GROMACS .gro file of C-alpha atoms in nm:
model
  125
    1UNK     CA    1  28.355   9.336  18.792
    2UNK     CA    2  28.516   9.248  18.461
    3UNK     CA    3  28.743   9.478  18.261
    4UNK     CA    4  28.798   9.439  17.889
    5UNK     CA    5  29.068   9.627  17.696
    6UNK     CA    6  29.092   9.598  17.319
    7UNK     CA    7  29.405   9.656  17.112
    8UNK     CA    8  29.537   9.588  16.765
    9UNK     CA    9  29.325   9.824  16.561
   10UNK     CA   10  29.476  10.040  16.291
   11UNK     CA   11  29.466  10.134  15.927
   12UNK     CA   12  29.529   9.880  15.650
   13UNK     CA   13  29.456   9.854  15.282
   14UNK     CA   14  29.179   9.647  15.137
   15UNK     CA   15  29.275   9.282  15.126
   16UNK     CA   16  29.500   9.311  15.429
   17UNK     CA   17  29.480   9.150  15.771
   18UNK     CA   18  29.467   9.257  16.134
   19UNK     CA   19  29.453   9.072  16.461
   20UNK     CA   20  29.263   9.228  16.743
   21UNK     CA   21  29.324   9.138  17.105
   22UNK     CA   22  29.112   9.184  17.414
   23UNK     CA   23  29.276   9.158  17.754
   24UNK     CA   24  29.033   9.043  18.020
   25UNK     CA   25  29.074   9.097  18.392
   26UNK     CA   26  28.843   9.036  18.683
   27UNK     CA   27  28.676   8.715  18.793
   28UNK     CA   28  28.640   8.382  18.615
   29UNK     CA   29  28.771   8.516  18.286
   30UNK     CA   30  28.808   8.170  18.135
   31UNK     CA   31  28.454   8.063  18.221
   32UNK     CA   32  28.269   8.321  18.019
   33UNK     CA   33  28.115   8.340  17.676
   34UNK     CA   34  28.291   8.621  17.491
   35UNK     CA   35  28.248   8.791  17.159
   36UNK     CA   36  28.346   9.058  16.911
   37UNK     CA   37  28.117   9.330  16.786
   38UNK     CA   38  28.159   9.637  16.569
   39UNK     CA   39  27.984   9.962  16.502
   40UNK     CA   40  28.039  10.175  16.194
   41UNK     CA   41  27.949  10.545  16.190
   42UNK     CA   42  27.577  10.590  16.146
   43UNK     CA   43  27.506  10.218  16.175
   44UNK     CA   44  27.380   9.988  16.444
   45UNK     CA   45  27.611   9.764  16.639
   46UNK     CA   46  27.678   9.434  16.465
   47UNK     CA   47  27.770   9.105  16.629
   48UNK     CA   48  28.057   8.930  16.453
   49UNK     CA   49  28.170   8.625  16.647
   50UNK     CA   50  28.117   8.451  16.979
   51UNK     CA   51  28.321   8.190  17.159
   52UNK     CA   52  28.222   7.977  17.453
   53UNK     CA   53  28.444   7.880  17.743
   54UNK     CA   54  28.505   7.549  17.563
   55UNK     CA   55  28.634   7.732  17.255
   56UNK     CA   56  28.334   7.663  17.035
   57UNK     CA   57  28.282   7.954  16.790
   58UNK     CA   58  27.975   8.108  16.633
   59UNK     CA   59  28.006   8.351  16.342
   60UNK     CA   60  27.783   8.602  16.175
   61UNK     CA   61  27.730   8.537  15.805
   62UNK     CA   62  27.898   8.866  15.719
   63UNK     CA   63  28.238   8.750  15.848
   64UNK     CA   64  28.228   8.372  15.832
   65UNK     CA   65  28.532   8.248  15.641
   66UNK     CA   66  28.724   8.575  15.680
   67UNK     CA   67  28.737   8.628  16.056
   68UNK     CA   68  28.846   8.381  16.322
   69UNK     CA   69  28.775   8.416  16.692
   70UNK     CA   70  28.996   8.245  16.948
   71UNK     CA   71  29.086   8.269  17.312
   72UNK     CA   72  29.386   8.194  17.528
   73UNK     CA   73  29.249   8.127  17.873
   74UNK     CA   74  29.596   8.108  18.028
   75UNK     CA   75  29.660   8.463  17.911
   76UNK     CA   76  29.300   8.576  17.969
   77UNK     CA   77  29.297   8.715  17.616
   78UNK     CA   78  29.045   8.705  17.336
   79UNK     CA   79  29.151   8.741  16.972
   80UNK     CA   80  28.993   8.821  16.639
   81UNK     CA   81  29.198   8.740  16.331
   82UNK     CA   82  29.062   8.939  16.038
   83UNK     CA   83  29.165   8.852  15.683
   84UNK     CA   84  29.064   8.978  15.338
   85UNK     CA   85  28.956   9.306  15.489
   86UNK     CA   86  28.723   9.533  15.296
   87UNK     CA   87  28.645   9.904  15.326
   88UNK     CA   88  28.304   9.811  15.468
   89UNK     CA   89  28.483   9.649  15.763
   90UNK     CA   90  28.579   9.997  15.881
   91UNK     CA   91  28.433  10.040  16.229
   92UNK     CA   92  28.500  10.056  16.599
   93UNK     CA   93  28.549   9.701  16.722
   94UNK     CA   94  28.446   9.595  17.070
   95UNK     CA   95  28.492   9.284  17.275
   96UNK     CA   96  28.224   9.175  17.517
   97UNK     CA   97  28.156   8.908  17.776
   98UNK     CA   98  27.870   8.759  17.972
   99UNK     CA   99  27.853   8.586  18.308
  100UNK     CA  100  27.774   8.241  18.168
  101UNK     CA  101  28.011   8.006  17.989
  102UNK     CA  102  27.795   7.919  17.689
  103UNK     CA  103  27.701   8.129  17.389
  104UNK     CA  104  27.402   8.135  17.159
  105UNK     CA  105  27.336   8.330  16.842
  106UNK     CA  106  27.087   8.577  16.985
  107UNK     CA  107  27.373   8.723  17.189
  108UNK     CA  108  27.470   8.897  16.865
  109UNK     CA  109  27.175   9.127  16.934
  110UNK     CA  110  27.143   9.144  17.314
  111UNK     CA  111  27.264   8.991  17.636
  112UNK     CA  112  27.634   9.061  17.663
  113UNK     CA  113  27.701   9.216  18.002
  114UNK     CA  114  28.051   9.360  17.991
  115UNK     CA  115  28.205   9.574  17.720
  116UNK     CA  116  28.541   9.721  17.632
  117UNK     CA  117  28.588  10.073  17.501
  118UNK     CA  118  28.678   9.961  17.152
  119UNK     CA  119  28.960   9.980  16.902
  120UNK     CA  120  28.929  10.152  16.566
  121UNK     CA  121  28.981   9.965  16.240
  122UNK     CA  122  29.006  10.161  15.915
  123UNK     CA  123  29.029   9.987  15.578
  124UNK     CA  124  29.124  10.192  15.275
  125UNK     CA  125  29.049  10.093  14.918
   0.00000   0.00000   0.00000
């Protein structure tokens, strides 16, 4: 069983930055594809970024160039650096993982197996 715990959410003004963290515990943390997702009130969940066990990233068009996903396997921690934040980035942010080490874009929509409980990000204009 894998446990994921997000942190780093908060309230910032438009144009600001936040870095989210996701602490991973369980089995084979470093050998999993992991990702960040978000869900705004009244909207469907949106995939933002994925990262394979080799560190290779995949980004959704909506965040490419503003968000950066990274991982520190020694610390079993996943990160999401978010810059140039906008009010429409306001959402609950979740980290997720799957059993395999590689990622592919359709995981933005389905296939992640483990989920954290989320951390809230609020961007004010």
